[in-house]
Amino acid sequence: MSDLFPKKGHDHDRCVHSAIAQAEKVCDDASARFTDMRRKVFTLIWQSHKAVTAYELLDALTSEGQRVQPPTVYRALEFLTDLGLVHRIESLNAYFGCDRPDCDHLGQYFICTECGRVAEEVNEDMSNAVRKAAGNVGFAIQATTVEIKGLCHDCATH
Amino acid sequence: MSDLFPKKGHDHDRCVHSAIAQAEKVCDDASARFTDMRRKVFTLIWQSHKAVTAYELLDALTSEGQRVQPPTVYRALEFLTDLGLVHRIESLNAYFGCDRPDCDHLGQYFICTECGRVAEEVNEDMSNAVRKAAGNVGFAIQATTVEIKGLCHDCATH
DNA sequence: GCAGAAAATGATATATTATAACATTTCAAC
DNA sequence: GTTGAAATGTTATAATATATCATTTTCTGC
């Protein structure tokens, strides 16, 4: 059984650094600016493998000493989601760092209701099932939201 | 091609009456009360094949002469969603009447971004793909959200 | 029928999530 | 260094949702 969720005690700094490196590349390729604020928000989102709300980000930025208003955070989030660096989890009103922003994908999200962690998977069976179901009824897909709540393997077995 | 969305000019009164009849049965079977307020909210939701926000319901109830507060609407919605009579569309923060409340299902929702209509499908391929993907990673499913935005056949071809 | 318990609704206040509108600052290109 | 575009700051408010306690309605057992 592959483990979608990161192991406890994994080297999280590596996740963060890798994510930032990828984000820099994506921004560069898009001629978009990875500004200080955007970098801060992105880094905060990557502090954990959980989804983070806009106001949690706001609070975190504020306690870092900045006085930041909601539009600032929402603008950064919009920028990051538009580039695919961050995904919005609709069922949580929260935001989650994508670890494969370079590939164009219809992602699926597993959300553990016990530990709060989120994991993204790009699963061809699911994407194909969605595309096929849409095709059958003449529906032209623009965007998909697939969010699955439950217990991750760690929480289910401990 | 099967048409998931109802035809223009269909007999919508029939949809409404059938939905109410089913709701009465579901409530009866659950020994739950289909009170006046719940019936009103449910009927309002079924006025169209679109998803309706809580505050749209509130406004509709108010213009019917009642002075209703948010908790009243949210309580009715909670009751109806708990029984599976209504589904919440996460990506719209809105509520949608289920036309098969009696079968326990993981529903998928097609949302037309042009006409606003929503259609529910219970698609085994999709459910199975979700279950299989979860199984592969040892994830115990509690709930799923599958929402697909795009153009319905009518809007795509006209 | 009636008392008491439980369920539902009413009422008030407030929390949470998000955006509109306009001012100011920063930055890159020239 | 000027300028125009992009980004951020600032203020206000919209939209969505819930907590809490009071009152009313309904159900149950007698």
Coordinates of C-alpha atoms (C1' of nucleotides) in Angstrom, one line a residue:
Chain A
M1 CA 0.0 0.0 0.0
S2 CA 1.4 3.3 -1.1
D3 CA 1.3 6.0 1.6
L4 CA -0.1 9.2 0.3
F5 CA 0.4 11.1 3.5
P6 CA 3.9 12.0 4.6
K7 CA 5.4 9.9 7.3
K8 CA 5.6 11.3 10.8
G9 CA 9.0 12.7 11.4
H10 CA 9.7 13.2 7.7
D11 CA 12.1 16.0 6.8
H12 CA 9.6 18.7 6.4
D13 CA 12.1 21.4 5.6
R14 CA 12.8 19.5 2.5
C15 CA 9.0 19.7 1.5
V16 CA 9.1 23.5 2.1
H17 CA 12.3 24.1 0.2
S18 CA 11.2 22.0 -2.7
A19 CA 7.9 23.7 -2.9
I20 CA 9.5 27.1 -2.9
A21 CA 11.9 26.1 -5.5
Q22 CA 9.1 24.8 -7.7
A23 CA 7.1 28.0 -7.1
E24 CA 10.0 30.2 -8.1
K25 CA 10.3 28.2 -11.3
V26 CA 6.5 28.4 -12.1
C27 CA 6.5 32.1 -11.5
D28 CA 9.5 32.6 -13.6
D29 CA 8.1 30.6 -16.4
A30 CA 4.9 32.6 -16.2
S31 CA 6.8 35.9 -16.0
A32 CA 4.9 36.4 -12.7
R33 CA 6.5 38.0 -9.6
F34 CA 7.0 35.8 -6.5
T35 CA 6.9 38.9 -4.3
D36 CA 7.7 39.0 -0.6
M37 CA 4.0 38.8 0.4
R38 CA 3.3 36.0 -1.9
R39 CA 6.3 34.1 -0.7
K40 CA 5.3 34.6 2.9
V41 CA 1.8 33.4 2.3
F42 CA 3.1 30.4 0.3
T43 CA 5.6 29.5 3.0
L44 CA 3.0 29.8 5.7
I45 CA 0.7 27.4 3.8
W46 CA 3.5 25.0 3.6
Q47 CA 4.2 25.0 7.3
S48 CA 2.1 21.9 7.6
H49 CA 0.4 19.4 5.4
K50 CA -3.0 20.7 6.5
A51 CA -5.2 23.2 4.7
V52 CA -5.1 26.7 6.1
T53 CA -7.8 29.3 6.1
A54 CA -7.3 32.8 4.9
Y55 CA -7.7 34.2 8.4
E56 CA -5.3 31.8 9.9
L57 CA -2.8 33.2 7.4
L58 CA -3.8 36.7 8.4
D59 CA -3.2 35.9 12.0
A60 CA 0.1 34.3 11.3
L61 CA 1.3 37.3 9.3
T62 CA 0.1 39.7 12.0
S63 CA 2.0 37.9 14.7
E64 CA 5.0 38.0 12.4
G65 CA 4.8 41.7 13.1
Q66 CA 3.1 42.9 9.9
R67 CA -0.3 44.5 10.1
V68 CA -2.1 42.9 7.2
Q69 CA -5.6 43.2 6.0
P70 CA -7.9 40.6 4.4
P71 CA -7.5 41.8 0.8
T72 CA -3.8 41.3 1.0
V73 CA -4.1 37.7 1.9
Y74 CA -6.9 37.0 -0.5
R75 CA -4.9 38.6 -3.3
A76 CA -1.9 36.5 -2.6
L77 CA -4.1 33.4 -2.5
E78 CA -5.7 34.3 -5.8
F79 CA -2.3 34.7 -7.4
L80 CA -1.1 31.4 -6.0
T81 CA -4.3 29.5 -6.9
D82 CA -4.3 31.0 -10.4
L83 CA -0.8 29.6 -11.0
G84 CA -1.8 26.3 -9.5
L85 CA 0.7 26.6 -6.7
V86 CA -2.1 26.4 -4.1
H87 CA -5.5 24.7 -4.3
R88 CA -8.6 25.8 -2.5
I89 CA -10.4 23.0 -0.6
E90 CA -14.0 23.9 -1.1
S91 CA -15.4 21.8 1.7
L92 CA -13.1 23.5 4.2
N93 CA -12.9 27.0 2.9
A94 CA -9.2 26.6 3.2
Y95 CA -6.0 26.5 1.1
F96 CA -3.5 23.8 0.4
G97 CA -0.1 23.8 -1.2
C98 CA 0.2 21.8 -4.4
D99 CA 3.4 19.7 -4.8
R100 CA 3.0 19.2 -8.5
P101 CA 2.1 22.7 -9.8
D102 CA 3.9 22.1 -13.1
C103 CA 1.6 19.5 -14.4
D104 CA -1.9 20.4 -15.4
H105 CA -4.1 18.2 -13.5
L106 CA -7.6 17.5 -12.1
G107 CA -6.6 16.8 -8.5
Q108 CA -8.3 14.8 -5.9
Y109 CA -7.9 15.6 -2.2
F110 CA -8.0 13.2 0.7
I111 CA -8.8 15.1 3.9
C112 CA -8.2 13.3 7.2
T113 CA -10.9 14.4 9.7
E114 CA -8.8 13.2 12.6
C115 CA -5.4 14.8 12.1
G116 CA -6.4 17.4 9.6
R117 CA -3.8 16.6 7.0
V118 CA -4.6 16.8 3.3
A119 CA -3.1 14.8 0.5
E120 CA -3.4 15.3 -3.2
E121 CA -3.5 12.5 -5.6
V122 CA -3.7 12.7 -9.4
N123 CA -5.6 9.5 -10.2
E124 CA -6.2 8.6 -13.8
D125 CA -9.1 6.2 -13.0
M126 CA -10.9 9.0 -11.3
S127 CA -10.2 11.6 -13.9
N128 CA -11.2 9.3 -16.6
A129 CA -14.4 8.3 -14.8
V130 CA -15.3 12.0 -14.5
R131 CA -14.5 12.7 -18.2
K132 CA -16.5 9.7 -19.3
A133 CA -19.5 10.6 -17.2
A134 CA -19.4 14.1 -18.5
G135 CA -19.1 12.9 -22.1
N136 CA -22.1 10.6 -21.7
V137 CA -24.3 13.6 -20.9
G138 CA -22.8 16.1 -23.2
F139 CA -21.3 18.2 -20.4
A140 CA -18.2 20.3 -21.2
I141 CA -16.0 20.3 -18.1
Q142 CA -14.4 23.5 -17.0
A143 CA -13.3 22.6 -13.5
T144 CA -13.7 19.7 -11.0
T145 CA -13.7 19.5 -7.3
V146 CA -13.1 16.0 -5.8
E147 CA -12.7 16.0 -2.0
I148 CA -12.8 12.9 0.1
K149 CA -13.1 13.1 3.8
G150 CA -12.2 10.3 6.1
L151 CA -9.4 8.8 8.1
C152 CA -5.9 8.5 6.8
H153 CA -4.1 5.3 7.3
D154 CA -2.2 6.5 10.4
C155 CA -5.4 7.7 12.1
A156 CA -7.4 4.7 11.1
T157 CA -4.9 2.2 12.6
H158 CA -3.8 4.0 15.8
Chain B
M1 CA -26.7 10.6 -25.1
S2 CA -28.8 10.6 -22.0
D3 CA -29.8 14.0 -20.8
L4 CA -29.1 14.6 -17.2
F5 CA -30.6 18.0 -17.1
P6 CA -34.4 18.3 -17.4
K7 CA -35.7 19.4 -20.7
K8 CA -36.9 23.0 -21.1
G9 CA -40.6 23.2 -20.6
H10 CA -40.8 20.0 -18.6
D11 CA -43.6 19.7 -16.1
H12 CA -41.9 21.1 -13.2
D13 CA -44.9 20.8 -10.9
R14 CA -44.4 17.1 -11.2
C15 CA -40.8 17.4 -10.0
V16 CA -41.9 19.4 -7.0
H17 CA -44.8 17.1 -6.1
S18 CA -42.7 14.0 -6.5
A19 CA -39.9 15.5 -4.3
I20 CA -42.4 16.5 -1.6
A21 CA -44.0 13.1 -1.6
Q22 CA -40.5 11.4 -1.3
A23 CA -39.6 13.8 1.5
E24 CA -42.7 12.9 3.4
K25 CA -41.9 9.3 3.1
V26 CA -38.3 9.7 4.1
C27 CA -39.3 11.7 7.2
D28 CA -42.0 9.3 8.1
D29 CA -39.6 6.3 7.8
A30 CA -37.1 8.2 10.0
S31 CA -39.8 9.3 12.5
A32 CA -38.8 12.8 11.8
R33 CA -41.2 15.7 11.5
F34 CA -41.6 17.4 8.2
T35 CA -42.7 20.6 9.8
D36 CA -44.2 23.7 8.1
M37 CA -40.9 25.5 8.1
R38 CA -39.0 22.5 6.7
R39 CA -41.6 22.0 4.1
K40 CA -41.4 25.6 3.0
V41 CA -37.6 25.6 2.8
F42 CA -37.7 22.3 0.9
T43 CA -40.3 23.6 -1.5
L44 CA -38.4 26.8 -2.1
I45 CA -35.3 24.8 -2.9
W46 CA -37.3 22.8 -5.4
Q47 CA -38.6 25.9 -7.2
S48 CA -35.8 25.5 -9.7
H49 CA -33.1 23.0 -10.7
K50 CA -30.5 25.4 -9.5
A51 CA -28.7 25.4 -6.2
V52 CA -30.0 28.1 -3.7
T53 CA -28.1 29.9 -1.0
A54 CA -29.3 30.1 2.6
Y55 CA -29.8 33.8 2.3
E56 CA -31.8 33.5 -0.9
L57 CA -34.1 31.2 1.0
L58 CA -34.2 33.7 3.8
D59 CA -35.3 36.5 1.4
A60 CA -37.9 34.3 -0.2
L61 CA -39.4 33.4 3.1
T62 CA -39.4 37.0 4.2
S63 CA -41.2 38.1 1.0
E64 CA -43.7 35.4 1.7
G65 CA -44.5 37.5 4.8
Q66 CA -42.7 35.7 7.5
R67 CA -39.9 37.4 9.3
V68 CA -37.3 34.7 9.5
Q69 CA -33.8 34.8 10.9
P70 CA -30.7 33.0 9.6
P71 CA -30.7 30.2 12.3
T72 CA -34.2 29.2 11.2
V73 CA -33.1 28.6 7.7
Y74 CA -29.9 26.9 8.7
R75 CA -31.7 24.6 11.0
A76 CA -34.1 23.5 8.3
L77 CA -31.2 23.0 5.9
E78 CA -29.3 20.9 8.5
F79 CA -32.4 18.8 9.0
L80 CA -32.9 18.3 5.3
T81 CA -29.3 17.6 4.5
D82 CA -29.0 15.1 7.4
L83 CA -31.8 13.1 6.0
G84 CA -30.3 13.3 2.5
L85 CA -33.2 15.3 1.1
V86 CA -31.0 18.2 0.2
H87 CA -27.3 18.3 -0.7
R88 CA -24.9 21.1 0.0
I89 CA -22.9 22.2 -3.0
E90 CA -19.6 23.1 -1.4
S91 CA -18.2 25.1 -4.3
L92 CA -21.3 27.3 -4.4
N93 CA -22.1 27.5 -0.7
A94 CA -25.6 26.6 -1.8
Y95 CA -28.2 23.8 -1.4
F96 CA -29.8 21.5 -3.9
G97 CA -32.7 19.2 -3.8
C98 CA -31.9 15.5 -4.1
D99 CA -34.3 13.5 -6.3
R100 CA -33.2 10.1 -4.9
P101 CA -33.0 10.6 -1.2
D102 CA -34.0 7.0 -0.5
C103 CA -30.8 5.4 -1.8
D104 CA -27.6 5.8 0.1
H105 CA -25.3 7.2 -2.5
L106 CA -22.1 9.1 -3.1
G107 CA -23.5 11.7 -5.5
Q108 CA -21.7 13.6 -8.2
Y109 CA -22.9 17.0 -9.2
F110 CA -22.7 18.7 -12.6
I111 CA -23.0 22.4 -12.3
C112 CA -23.7 24.5 -15.4
T113 CA -21.8 27.8 -15.2
E114 CA -24.0 29.3 -17.9
C115 CA -27.6 28.5 -16.8
G116 CA -26.9 27.7 -13.2
R117 CA -28.7 24.4 -13.2
V118 CA -27.3 21.5 -11.2
A119 CA -27.8 17.8 -11.9
E120 CA -27.0 14.9 -9.7
E121 CA -25.7 11.7 -11.0
V122 CA -24.9 8.5 -9.2
N123 CA -22.2 7.0 -11.3
E124 CA -20.8 3.7 -10.3
D125 CA -17.5 4.1 -12.3
M126 CA -16.8 7.3 -10.3
S127 CA -17.8 5.9 -7.0
N128 CA -15.7 2.8 -7.6
A129 CA -12.7 4.9 -8.7
V130 CA -13.0 6.9 -5.5
R131 CA -13.3 3.8 -3.4
K132 CA -10.4 2.1 -5.1
A133 CA -8.2 5.1 -4.8
A134 CA -9.0 5.3 -1.2
G135 CA -8.4 1.6 -0.7
N136 CA -5.0 1.9 -2.3
V137 CA -3.8 4.3 0.3
G138 CA -5.6 2.9 3.3
F139 CA -8.0 5.7 3.6
A140 CA -11.3 5.1 5.3
I141 CA -14.0 7.2 3.5
Q142 CA -16.5 9.2 5.5
A143 CA -17.9 11.5 2.9
T144 CA -17.1 12.6 -0.6
T145 CA -17.6 15.8 -2.6
V146 CA -17.6 15.5 -6.3
E147 CA -18.6 18.7 -8.1
I148 CA -18.0 19.3 -11.8
K149 CA -18.4 22.7 -13.3
G150 CA -18.9 23.4 -17.0
L151 CA -21.5 23.8 -19.7
C152 CA -24.6 21.6 -19.9
H153 CA -25.5 20.2 -23.2
D154 CA -28.1 22.9 -23.8
C155 CA -25.8 25.7 -23.1
A156 CA -22.8 24.2 -24.9
T157 CA -24.8 23.8 -28.1
H158 CA -26.9 27.0 -28.2
Chain C
dG1 C1' -57.3 16.0 29.0
dC2 C1' -53.1 17.3 31.4
dA3 C1' -48.2 17.6 33.3
dG4 C1' -43.7 17.3 32.1
dA5 C1' -40.1 16.3 28.7
dA6 C1' -38.4 16.9 24.3
dA7 C1' -38.3 19.0 19.9
dA8 C1' -38.7 22.9 17.2
dT9 C1' -38.6 27.7 16.4
dG10 C1' -37.8 32.7 17.8
dA11 C1' -34.7 36.3 18.9
dT12 C1' -30.4 38.5 19.6
dA13 C1' -25.8 38.8 19.0
dT14 C1' -21.7 37.7 16.8
dA15 C1' -18.2 34.8 14.3
dT16 C1' -16.2 33.6 9.9
dT17 C1' -15.2 34.1 5.1
dA18 C1' -14.8 37.3 1.2
dT19 C1' -14.8 41.4 -1.8
dA20 C1' -15.5 46.4 -3.5
dA21 C1' -13.4 50.7 -4.0
dC22 C1' -10.0 53.9 -3.9
dA23 C1' -5.1 55.5 -2.2
dT24 C1' -0.3 54.7 -2.1
dT25 C1' 3.9 52.4 -3.0
dT26 C1' 7.0 49.5 -5.7
dC27 C1' 9.2 48.1 -9.7
dA28 C1' 10.6 47.4 -14.4
dA29 C1' 11.3 49.5 -18.9
dC30 C1' 12.6 53.1 -21.2
Chain D
dG1 C1' 14.9 59.7 -13.3
dT2 C1' 10.1 59.5 -15.4
dT3 C1' 6.4 56.9 -16.3
dG4 C1' 3.0 53.3 -16.5
dA5 C1' 1.7 49.0 -14.7
dA6 C1' 1.5 45.9 -11.0
dA7 C1' 1.3 45.2 -6.2
dT8 C1' 0.0 46.4 -1.8
dG9 C1' -2.3 49.4 1.8
dT10 C1' -6.6 51.1 3.8
dT11 C1' -11.3 51.4 4.8
dA12 C1' -15.6 49.7 4.6
dT13 C1' -18.9 46.3 3.9
dA14 C1' -21.0 42.1 1.9
dA15 C1' -22.0 37.2 2.3
dT16 C1' -22.1 33.0 4.9
dA17 C1' -22.7 30.7 9.3
dT18 C1' -23.2 29.7 14.3
dA19 C1' -23.7 30.3 19.6
dT20 C1' -26.8 31.1 23.1
dC21 C1' -30.8 31.6 25.6
dA22 C1' -36.1 32.4 25.4
dT23 C1' -40.4 30.8 23.9
dT24 C1' -43.6 27.8 21.6
dT25 C1' -45.1 23.5 19.9
dT26 C1' -45.5 18.7 20.0
dC27 C1' -45.1 14.2 21.9
dT28 C1' -45.4 10.8 25.8
dG29 C1' -47.1 8.8 29.8
dC30 C1' -50.4 9.0 32.9

